[in-house]
PDB file of C-alpha atoms in Angstrom:
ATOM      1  CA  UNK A   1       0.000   0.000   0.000  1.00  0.00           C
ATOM      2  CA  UNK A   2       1.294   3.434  -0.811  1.00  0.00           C
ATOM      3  CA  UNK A   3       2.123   5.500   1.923  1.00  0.00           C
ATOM      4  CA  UNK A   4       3.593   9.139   2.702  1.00  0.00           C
ATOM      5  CA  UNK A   5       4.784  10.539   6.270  1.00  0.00           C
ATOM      6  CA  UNK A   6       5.446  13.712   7.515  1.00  0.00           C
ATOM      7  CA  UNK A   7       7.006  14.928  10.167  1.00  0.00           C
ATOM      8  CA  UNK A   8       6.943  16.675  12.056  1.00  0.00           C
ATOM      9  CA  UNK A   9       3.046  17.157  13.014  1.00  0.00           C
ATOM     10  CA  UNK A  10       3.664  20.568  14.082  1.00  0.00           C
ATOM     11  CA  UNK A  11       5.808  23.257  14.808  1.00  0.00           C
ATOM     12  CA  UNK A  12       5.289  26.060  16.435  1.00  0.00           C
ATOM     13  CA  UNK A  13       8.643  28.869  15.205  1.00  0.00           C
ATOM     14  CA  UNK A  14       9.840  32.453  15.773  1.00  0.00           C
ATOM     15  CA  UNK A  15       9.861  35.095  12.829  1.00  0.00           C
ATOM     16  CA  UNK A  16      14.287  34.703  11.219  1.00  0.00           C
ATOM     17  CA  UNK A  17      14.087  31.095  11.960  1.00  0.00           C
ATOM     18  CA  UNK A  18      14.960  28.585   9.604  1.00  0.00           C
ATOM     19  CA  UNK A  19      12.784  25.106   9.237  1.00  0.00           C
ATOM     20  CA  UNK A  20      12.946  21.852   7.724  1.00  0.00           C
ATOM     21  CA  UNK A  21       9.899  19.579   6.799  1.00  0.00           C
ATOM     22  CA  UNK A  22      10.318  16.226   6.198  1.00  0.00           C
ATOM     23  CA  UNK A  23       8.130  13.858   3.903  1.00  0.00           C
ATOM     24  CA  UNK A  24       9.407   9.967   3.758  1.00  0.00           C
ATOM     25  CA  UNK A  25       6.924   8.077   0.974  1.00  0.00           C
ATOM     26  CA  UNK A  26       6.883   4.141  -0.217  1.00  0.00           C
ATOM     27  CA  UNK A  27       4.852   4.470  -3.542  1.00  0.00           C
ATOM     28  CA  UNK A  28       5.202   1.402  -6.241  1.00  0.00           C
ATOM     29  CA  UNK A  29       6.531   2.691  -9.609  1.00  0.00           C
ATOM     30  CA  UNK A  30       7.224   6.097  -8.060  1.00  0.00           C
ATOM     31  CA  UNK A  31       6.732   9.489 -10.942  1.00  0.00           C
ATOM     32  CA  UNK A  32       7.194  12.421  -9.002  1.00  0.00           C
ATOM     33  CA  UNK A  33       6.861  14.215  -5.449  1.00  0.00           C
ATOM     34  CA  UNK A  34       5.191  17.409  -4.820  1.00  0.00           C
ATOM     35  CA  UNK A  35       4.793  19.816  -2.410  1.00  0.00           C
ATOM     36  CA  UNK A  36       2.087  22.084  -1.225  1.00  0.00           C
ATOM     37  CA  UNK A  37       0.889  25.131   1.032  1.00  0.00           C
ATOM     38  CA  UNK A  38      -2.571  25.560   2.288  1.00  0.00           C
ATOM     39  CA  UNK A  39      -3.312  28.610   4.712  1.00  0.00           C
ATOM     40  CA  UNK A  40      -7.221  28.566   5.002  1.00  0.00           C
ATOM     41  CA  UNK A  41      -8.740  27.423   1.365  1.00  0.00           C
ATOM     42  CA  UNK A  42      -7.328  25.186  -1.207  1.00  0.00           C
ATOM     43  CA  UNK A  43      -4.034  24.458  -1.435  1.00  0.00           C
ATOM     44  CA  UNK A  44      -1.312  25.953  -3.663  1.00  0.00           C
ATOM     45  CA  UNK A  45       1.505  23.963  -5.160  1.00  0.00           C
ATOM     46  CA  UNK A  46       5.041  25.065  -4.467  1.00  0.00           C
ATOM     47  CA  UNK A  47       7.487  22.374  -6.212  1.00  0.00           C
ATOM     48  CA  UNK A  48       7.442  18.958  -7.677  1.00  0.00           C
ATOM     49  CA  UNK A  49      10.284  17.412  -8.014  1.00  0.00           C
ATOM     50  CA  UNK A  50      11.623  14.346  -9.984  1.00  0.00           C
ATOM     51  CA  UNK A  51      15.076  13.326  -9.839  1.00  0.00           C
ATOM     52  CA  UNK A  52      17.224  12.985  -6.413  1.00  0.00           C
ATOM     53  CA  UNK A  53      19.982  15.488  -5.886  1.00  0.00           C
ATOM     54  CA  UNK A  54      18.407  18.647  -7.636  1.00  0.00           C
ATOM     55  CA  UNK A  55      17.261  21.681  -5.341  1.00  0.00           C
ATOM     56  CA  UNK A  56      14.658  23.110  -6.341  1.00  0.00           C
ATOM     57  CA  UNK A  57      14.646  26.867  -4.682  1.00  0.00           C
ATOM     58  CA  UNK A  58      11.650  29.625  -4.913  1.00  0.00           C
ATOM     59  CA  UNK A  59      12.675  32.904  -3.090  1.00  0.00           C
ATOM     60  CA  UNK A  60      13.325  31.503   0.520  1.00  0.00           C
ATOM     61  CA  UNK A  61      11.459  27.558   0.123  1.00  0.00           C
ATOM     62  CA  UNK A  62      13.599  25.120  -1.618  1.00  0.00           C
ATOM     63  CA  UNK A  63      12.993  21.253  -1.846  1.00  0.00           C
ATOM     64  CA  UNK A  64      14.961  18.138  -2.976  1.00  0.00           C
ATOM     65  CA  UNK A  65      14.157  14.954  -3.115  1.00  0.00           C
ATOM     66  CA  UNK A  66      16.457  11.584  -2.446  1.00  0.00           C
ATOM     67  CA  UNK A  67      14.669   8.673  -4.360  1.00  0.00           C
ATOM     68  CA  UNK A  68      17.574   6.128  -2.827  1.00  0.00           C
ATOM     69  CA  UNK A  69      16.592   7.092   0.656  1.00  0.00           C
ATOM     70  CA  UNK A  70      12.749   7.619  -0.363  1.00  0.00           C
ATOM     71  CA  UNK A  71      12.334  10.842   0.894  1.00  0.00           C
ATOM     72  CA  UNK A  72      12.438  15.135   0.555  1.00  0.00           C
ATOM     73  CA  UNK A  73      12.548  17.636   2.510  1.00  0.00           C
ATOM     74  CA  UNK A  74      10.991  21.072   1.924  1.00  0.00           C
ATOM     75  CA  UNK A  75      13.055  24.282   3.938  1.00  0.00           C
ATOM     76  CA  UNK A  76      12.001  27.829   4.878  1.00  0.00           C
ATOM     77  CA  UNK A  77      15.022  30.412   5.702  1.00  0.00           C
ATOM     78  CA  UNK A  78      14.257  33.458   7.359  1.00  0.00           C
ATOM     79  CA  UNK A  79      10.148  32.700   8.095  1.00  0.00           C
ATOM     80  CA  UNK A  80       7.801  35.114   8.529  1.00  0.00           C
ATOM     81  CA  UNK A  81       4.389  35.042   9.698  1.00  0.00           C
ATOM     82  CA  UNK A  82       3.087  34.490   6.317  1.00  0.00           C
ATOM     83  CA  UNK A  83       4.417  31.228   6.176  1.00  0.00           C
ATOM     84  CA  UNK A  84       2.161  30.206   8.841  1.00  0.00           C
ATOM     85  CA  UNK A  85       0.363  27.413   7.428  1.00  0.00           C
ATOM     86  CA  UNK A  86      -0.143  23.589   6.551  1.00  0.00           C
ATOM     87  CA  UNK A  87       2.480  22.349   4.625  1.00  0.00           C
ATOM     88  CA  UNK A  88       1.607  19.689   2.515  1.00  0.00           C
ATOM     89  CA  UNK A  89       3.722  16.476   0.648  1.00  0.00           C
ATOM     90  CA  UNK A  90       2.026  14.279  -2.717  1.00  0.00           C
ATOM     91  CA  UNK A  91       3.516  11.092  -4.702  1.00  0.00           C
ATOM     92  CA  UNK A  92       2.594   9.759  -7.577  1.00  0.00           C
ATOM     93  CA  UNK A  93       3.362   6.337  -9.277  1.00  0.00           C
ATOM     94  CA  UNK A  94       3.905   5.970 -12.973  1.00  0.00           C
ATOM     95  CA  UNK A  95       0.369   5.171 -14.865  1.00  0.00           C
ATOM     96  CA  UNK A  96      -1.870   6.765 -12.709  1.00  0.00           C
ATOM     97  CA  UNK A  97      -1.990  10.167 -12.142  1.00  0.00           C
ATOM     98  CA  UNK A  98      -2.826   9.438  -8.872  1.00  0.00           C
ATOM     99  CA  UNK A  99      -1.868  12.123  -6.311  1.00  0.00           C
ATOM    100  CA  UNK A 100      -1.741  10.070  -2.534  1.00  0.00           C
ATOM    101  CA  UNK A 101      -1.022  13.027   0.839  1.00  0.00           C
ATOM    102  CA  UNK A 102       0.595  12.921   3.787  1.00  0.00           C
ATOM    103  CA  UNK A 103      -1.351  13.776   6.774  1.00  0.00           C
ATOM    104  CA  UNK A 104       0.268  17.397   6.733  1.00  0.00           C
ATOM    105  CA  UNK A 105       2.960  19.787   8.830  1.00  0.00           C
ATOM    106  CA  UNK A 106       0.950  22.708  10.467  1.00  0.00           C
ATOM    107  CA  UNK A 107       3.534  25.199  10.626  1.00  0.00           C
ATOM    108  CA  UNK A 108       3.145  28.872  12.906  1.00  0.00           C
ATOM    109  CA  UNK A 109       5.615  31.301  12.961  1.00  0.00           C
ATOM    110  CA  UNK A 110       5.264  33.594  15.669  1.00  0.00           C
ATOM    111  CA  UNK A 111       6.217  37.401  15.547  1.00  0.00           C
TER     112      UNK A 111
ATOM    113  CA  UNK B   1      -6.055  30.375 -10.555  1.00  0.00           C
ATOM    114  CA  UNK B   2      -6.678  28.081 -12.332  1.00  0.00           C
ATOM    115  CA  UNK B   3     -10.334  27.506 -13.548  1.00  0.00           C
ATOM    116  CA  UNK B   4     -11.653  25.449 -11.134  1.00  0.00           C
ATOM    117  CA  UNK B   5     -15.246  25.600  -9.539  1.00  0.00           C
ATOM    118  CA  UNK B   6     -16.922  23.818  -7.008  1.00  0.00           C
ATOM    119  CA  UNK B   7     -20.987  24.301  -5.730  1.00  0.00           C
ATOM    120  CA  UNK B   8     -21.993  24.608  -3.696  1.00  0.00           C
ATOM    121  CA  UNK B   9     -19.437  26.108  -1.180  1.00  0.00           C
ATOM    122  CA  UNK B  10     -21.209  25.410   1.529  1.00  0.00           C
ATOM    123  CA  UNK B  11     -23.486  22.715   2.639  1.00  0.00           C
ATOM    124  CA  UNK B  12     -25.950  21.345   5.660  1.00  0.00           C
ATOM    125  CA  UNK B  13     -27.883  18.008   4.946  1.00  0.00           C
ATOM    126  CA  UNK B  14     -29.719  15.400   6.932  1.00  0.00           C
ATOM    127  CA  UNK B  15     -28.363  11.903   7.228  1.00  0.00           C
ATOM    128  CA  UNK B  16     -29.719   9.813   4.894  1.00  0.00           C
ATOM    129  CA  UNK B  17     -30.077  12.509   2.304  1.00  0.00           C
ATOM    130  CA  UNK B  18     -28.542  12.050  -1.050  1.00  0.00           C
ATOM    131  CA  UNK B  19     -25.683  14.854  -1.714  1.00  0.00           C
ATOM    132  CA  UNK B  20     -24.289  15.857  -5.167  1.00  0.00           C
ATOM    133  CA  UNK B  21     -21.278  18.139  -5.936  1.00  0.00           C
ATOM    134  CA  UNK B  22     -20.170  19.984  -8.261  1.00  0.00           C
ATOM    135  CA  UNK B  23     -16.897  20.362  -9.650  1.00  0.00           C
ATOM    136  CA  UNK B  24     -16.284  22.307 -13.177  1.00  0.00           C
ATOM    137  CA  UNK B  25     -12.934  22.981 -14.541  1.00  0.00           C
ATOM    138  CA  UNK B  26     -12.422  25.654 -17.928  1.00  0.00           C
ATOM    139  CA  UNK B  27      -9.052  24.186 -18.661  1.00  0.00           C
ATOM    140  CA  UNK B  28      -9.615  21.019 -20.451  1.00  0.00           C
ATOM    141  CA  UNK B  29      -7.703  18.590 -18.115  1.00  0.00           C
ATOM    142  CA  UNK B  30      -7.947  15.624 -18.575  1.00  0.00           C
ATOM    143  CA  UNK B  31      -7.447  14.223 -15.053  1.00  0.00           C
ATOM    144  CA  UNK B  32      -9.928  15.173 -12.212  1.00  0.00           C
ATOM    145  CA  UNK B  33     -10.309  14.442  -8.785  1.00  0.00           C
ATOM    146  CA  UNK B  34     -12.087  14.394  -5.576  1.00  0.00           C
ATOM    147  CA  UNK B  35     -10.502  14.661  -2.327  1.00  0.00           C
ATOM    148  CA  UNK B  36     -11.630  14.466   1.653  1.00  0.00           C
ATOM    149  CA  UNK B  37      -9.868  16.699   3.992  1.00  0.00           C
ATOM    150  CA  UNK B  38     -10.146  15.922   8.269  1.00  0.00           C
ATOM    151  CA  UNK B  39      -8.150  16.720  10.778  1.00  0.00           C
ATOM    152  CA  UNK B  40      -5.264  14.497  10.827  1.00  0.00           C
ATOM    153  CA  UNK B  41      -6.158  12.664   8.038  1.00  0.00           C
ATOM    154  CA  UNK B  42      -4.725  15.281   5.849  1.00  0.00           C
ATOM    155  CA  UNK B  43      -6.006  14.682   1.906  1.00  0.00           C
ATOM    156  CA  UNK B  44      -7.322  11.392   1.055  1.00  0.00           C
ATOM    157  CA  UNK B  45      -8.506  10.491  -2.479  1.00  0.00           C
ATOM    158  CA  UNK B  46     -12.161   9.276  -3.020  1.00  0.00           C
ATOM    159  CA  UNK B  47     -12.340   9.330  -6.595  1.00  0.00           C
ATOM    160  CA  UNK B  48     -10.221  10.369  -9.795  1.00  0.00           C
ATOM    161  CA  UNK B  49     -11.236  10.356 -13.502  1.00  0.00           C
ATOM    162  CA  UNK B  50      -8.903   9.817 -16.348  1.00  0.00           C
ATOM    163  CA  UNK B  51     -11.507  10.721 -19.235  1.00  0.00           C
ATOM    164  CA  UNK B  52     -15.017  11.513 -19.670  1.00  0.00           C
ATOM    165  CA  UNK B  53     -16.817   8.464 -18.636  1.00  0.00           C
ATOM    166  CA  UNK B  54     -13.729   6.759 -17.172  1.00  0.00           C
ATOM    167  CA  UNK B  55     -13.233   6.977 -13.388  1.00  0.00           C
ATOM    168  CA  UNK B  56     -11.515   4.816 -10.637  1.00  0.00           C
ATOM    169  CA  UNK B  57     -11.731   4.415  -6.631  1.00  0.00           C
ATOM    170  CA  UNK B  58      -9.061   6.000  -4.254  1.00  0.00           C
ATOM    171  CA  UNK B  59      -8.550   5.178  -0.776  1.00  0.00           C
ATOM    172  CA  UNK B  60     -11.761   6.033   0.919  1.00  0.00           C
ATOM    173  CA  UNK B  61     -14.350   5.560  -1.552  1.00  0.00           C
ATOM    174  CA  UNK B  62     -16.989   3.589   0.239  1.00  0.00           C
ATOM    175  CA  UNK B  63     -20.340   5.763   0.081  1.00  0.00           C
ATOM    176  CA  UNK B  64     -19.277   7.823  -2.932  1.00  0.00           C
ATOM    177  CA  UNK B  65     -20.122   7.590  -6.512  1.00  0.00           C
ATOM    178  CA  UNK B  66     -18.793   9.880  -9.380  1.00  0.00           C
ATOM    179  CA  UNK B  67     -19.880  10.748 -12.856  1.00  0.00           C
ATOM    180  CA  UNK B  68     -18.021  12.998 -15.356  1.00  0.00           C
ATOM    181  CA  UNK B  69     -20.144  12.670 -18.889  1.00  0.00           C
ATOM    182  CA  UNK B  70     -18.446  15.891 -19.935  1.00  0.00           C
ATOM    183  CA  UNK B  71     -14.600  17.199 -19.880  1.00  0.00           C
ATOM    184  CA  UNK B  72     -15.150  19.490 -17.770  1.00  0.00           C
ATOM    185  CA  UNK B  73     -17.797  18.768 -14.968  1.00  0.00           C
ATOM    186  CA  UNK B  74     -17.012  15.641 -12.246  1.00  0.00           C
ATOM    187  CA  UNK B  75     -20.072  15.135 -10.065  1.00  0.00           C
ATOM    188  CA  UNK B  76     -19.463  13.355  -6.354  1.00  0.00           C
ATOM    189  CA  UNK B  77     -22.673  11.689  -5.370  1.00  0.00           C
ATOM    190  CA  UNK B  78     -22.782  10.613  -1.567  1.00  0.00           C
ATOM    191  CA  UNK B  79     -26.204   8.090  -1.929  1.00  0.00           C
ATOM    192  CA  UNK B  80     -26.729   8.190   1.513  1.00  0.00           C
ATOM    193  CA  UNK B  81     -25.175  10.587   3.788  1.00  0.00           C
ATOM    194  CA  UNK B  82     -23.774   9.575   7.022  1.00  0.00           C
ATOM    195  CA  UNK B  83     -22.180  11.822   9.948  1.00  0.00           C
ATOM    196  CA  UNK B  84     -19.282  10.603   9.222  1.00  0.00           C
ATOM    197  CA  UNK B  85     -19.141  11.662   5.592  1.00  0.00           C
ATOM    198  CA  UNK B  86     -18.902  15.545   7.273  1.00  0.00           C
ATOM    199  CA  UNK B  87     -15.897  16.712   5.979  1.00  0.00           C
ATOM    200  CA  UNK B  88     -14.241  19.917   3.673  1.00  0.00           C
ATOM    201  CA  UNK B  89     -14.302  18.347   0.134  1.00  0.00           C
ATOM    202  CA  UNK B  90     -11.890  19.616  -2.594  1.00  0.00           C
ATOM    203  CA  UNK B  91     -11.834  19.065  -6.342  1.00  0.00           C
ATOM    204  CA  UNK B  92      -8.458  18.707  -8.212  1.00  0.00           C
ATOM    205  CA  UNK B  93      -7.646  18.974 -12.190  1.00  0.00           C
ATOM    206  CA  UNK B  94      -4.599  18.014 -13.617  1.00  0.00           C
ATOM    207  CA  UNK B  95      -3.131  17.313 -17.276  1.00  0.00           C
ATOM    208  CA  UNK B  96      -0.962  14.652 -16.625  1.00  0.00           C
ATOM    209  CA  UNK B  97       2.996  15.030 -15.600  1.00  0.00           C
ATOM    210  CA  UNK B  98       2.125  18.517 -14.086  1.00  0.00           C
ATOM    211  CA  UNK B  99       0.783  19.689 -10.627  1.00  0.00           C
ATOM    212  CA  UNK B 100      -2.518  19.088  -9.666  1.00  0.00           C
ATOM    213  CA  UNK B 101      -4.906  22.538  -9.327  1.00  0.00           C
ATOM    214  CA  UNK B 102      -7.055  22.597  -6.586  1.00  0.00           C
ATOM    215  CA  UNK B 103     -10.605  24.345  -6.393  1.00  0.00           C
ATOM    216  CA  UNK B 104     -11.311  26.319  -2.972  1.00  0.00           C
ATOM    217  CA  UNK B 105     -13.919  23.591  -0.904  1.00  0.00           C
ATOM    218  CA  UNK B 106     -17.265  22.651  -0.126  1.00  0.00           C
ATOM    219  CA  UNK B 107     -17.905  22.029   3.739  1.00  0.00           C
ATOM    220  CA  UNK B 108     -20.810  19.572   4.114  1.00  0.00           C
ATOM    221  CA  UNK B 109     -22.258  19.139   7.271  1.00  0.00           C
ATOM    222  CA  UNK B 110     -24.071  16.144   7.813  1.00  0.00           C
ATOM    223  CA  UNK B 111     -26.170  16.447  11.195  1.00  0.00           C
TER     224      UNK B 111
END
């Protein structure tokens, strides 16, 4: 059975600090990893990411992904309070298009 | 954002009612799907469609049914709705080998 963990659950920050999320995933046939951010409505894709090794970077979130290891991690430097939120991690397998979630990382960054 | 609707936004039913929503997209994806969101369950797949008239189970589809007889439109039926089928639904569109779009939620409440 497919499966994808995150961890931690929560985190509660300070505004200048720097986090790591973690996302560990045993998908058959695995096609790609994504990552999302949902503050209170739908959520709103930040990366996906394919091969192992490769950073992916947007502003102050990047991502990478080690397939050997089965697992990504997504970091914030320097969060603000906009960053507050539920961060959340996606596999797919090859051939389906199908999109399985970890349970989430609620993340709050404090002023 | 991308053109993704969902009706209604909101919704109260009785148990034992049957519920339909909506989801339309504008974009022509091909993929569509439906999601359940909980606390702590994070997103978990109901249904997915790969075509018009072509549709699969996810994880938790017990007491769902789906249509999609057009591109864009991907109906969730629940036949018989139970308390525990209370939950934010979200609708997702994708073309295949890309991120998945969300629309922004329909909270049923099933009392």
């Amino acid at each position: 059975e497919d499966k994808v963990v995150q961890s931690p659950l929560s985190l509660v920050v300070h505004e200048g600090d720097t986090v790591t999320l973690n996302c560990s995933y045993e998908v058959t046939n695995f096609r790609s990893l994504l990552w999302y951010k949902q503050e209170k409505k739908a959520p709103t894709f930040l990366f996906m990411l394919t091969s192992s090794g490769i950073e992916k970077k947007s502003g102050r979130l990047s991502s990478i992904l080690d397939k050997k290891e089965l697992f990504s991690i997504l970091n914030i430097t320097a969060t603000q309070t906009g960053d507050s939120a539920i961060y959340l991690c996606a596999v797919s397998r090859s051939g389906t298009y199908k999109y399985i979630f970890g349970t989430g990382t609620r993340l709050k960054v404090l002023a | 954002d991308a053109g993704i609707t969902q009706s209604p936004r909101h919704k109260v039913t009785e148990t034992g009612t049957p519920v339909t929503l909506r989801c339309h997209q504008t974009e022509n994806h091909r993929y569509m799907y439906w999601y359940r969101q909980d606390p702590g369950h994070g997103l978990r797949l109901i249904h997915y469609s790969y075509g018009v008239k072509d549709t699969d189970k996810g994880e938790v589809s017990d007491g769902y049914s789906v249509s999609r007889s057009k591109t864009e439109d991907f109906l969730l039926t629940l036949e018989s709705a139970t308390s525990s089928q209370t939950s934010v639904y979200f609708c997702a569109i994708n073309q295949g080998g890309t991120e998945a779009f969300f629309g922004q939620g329909t909270r049923l409440t099933v009392v």
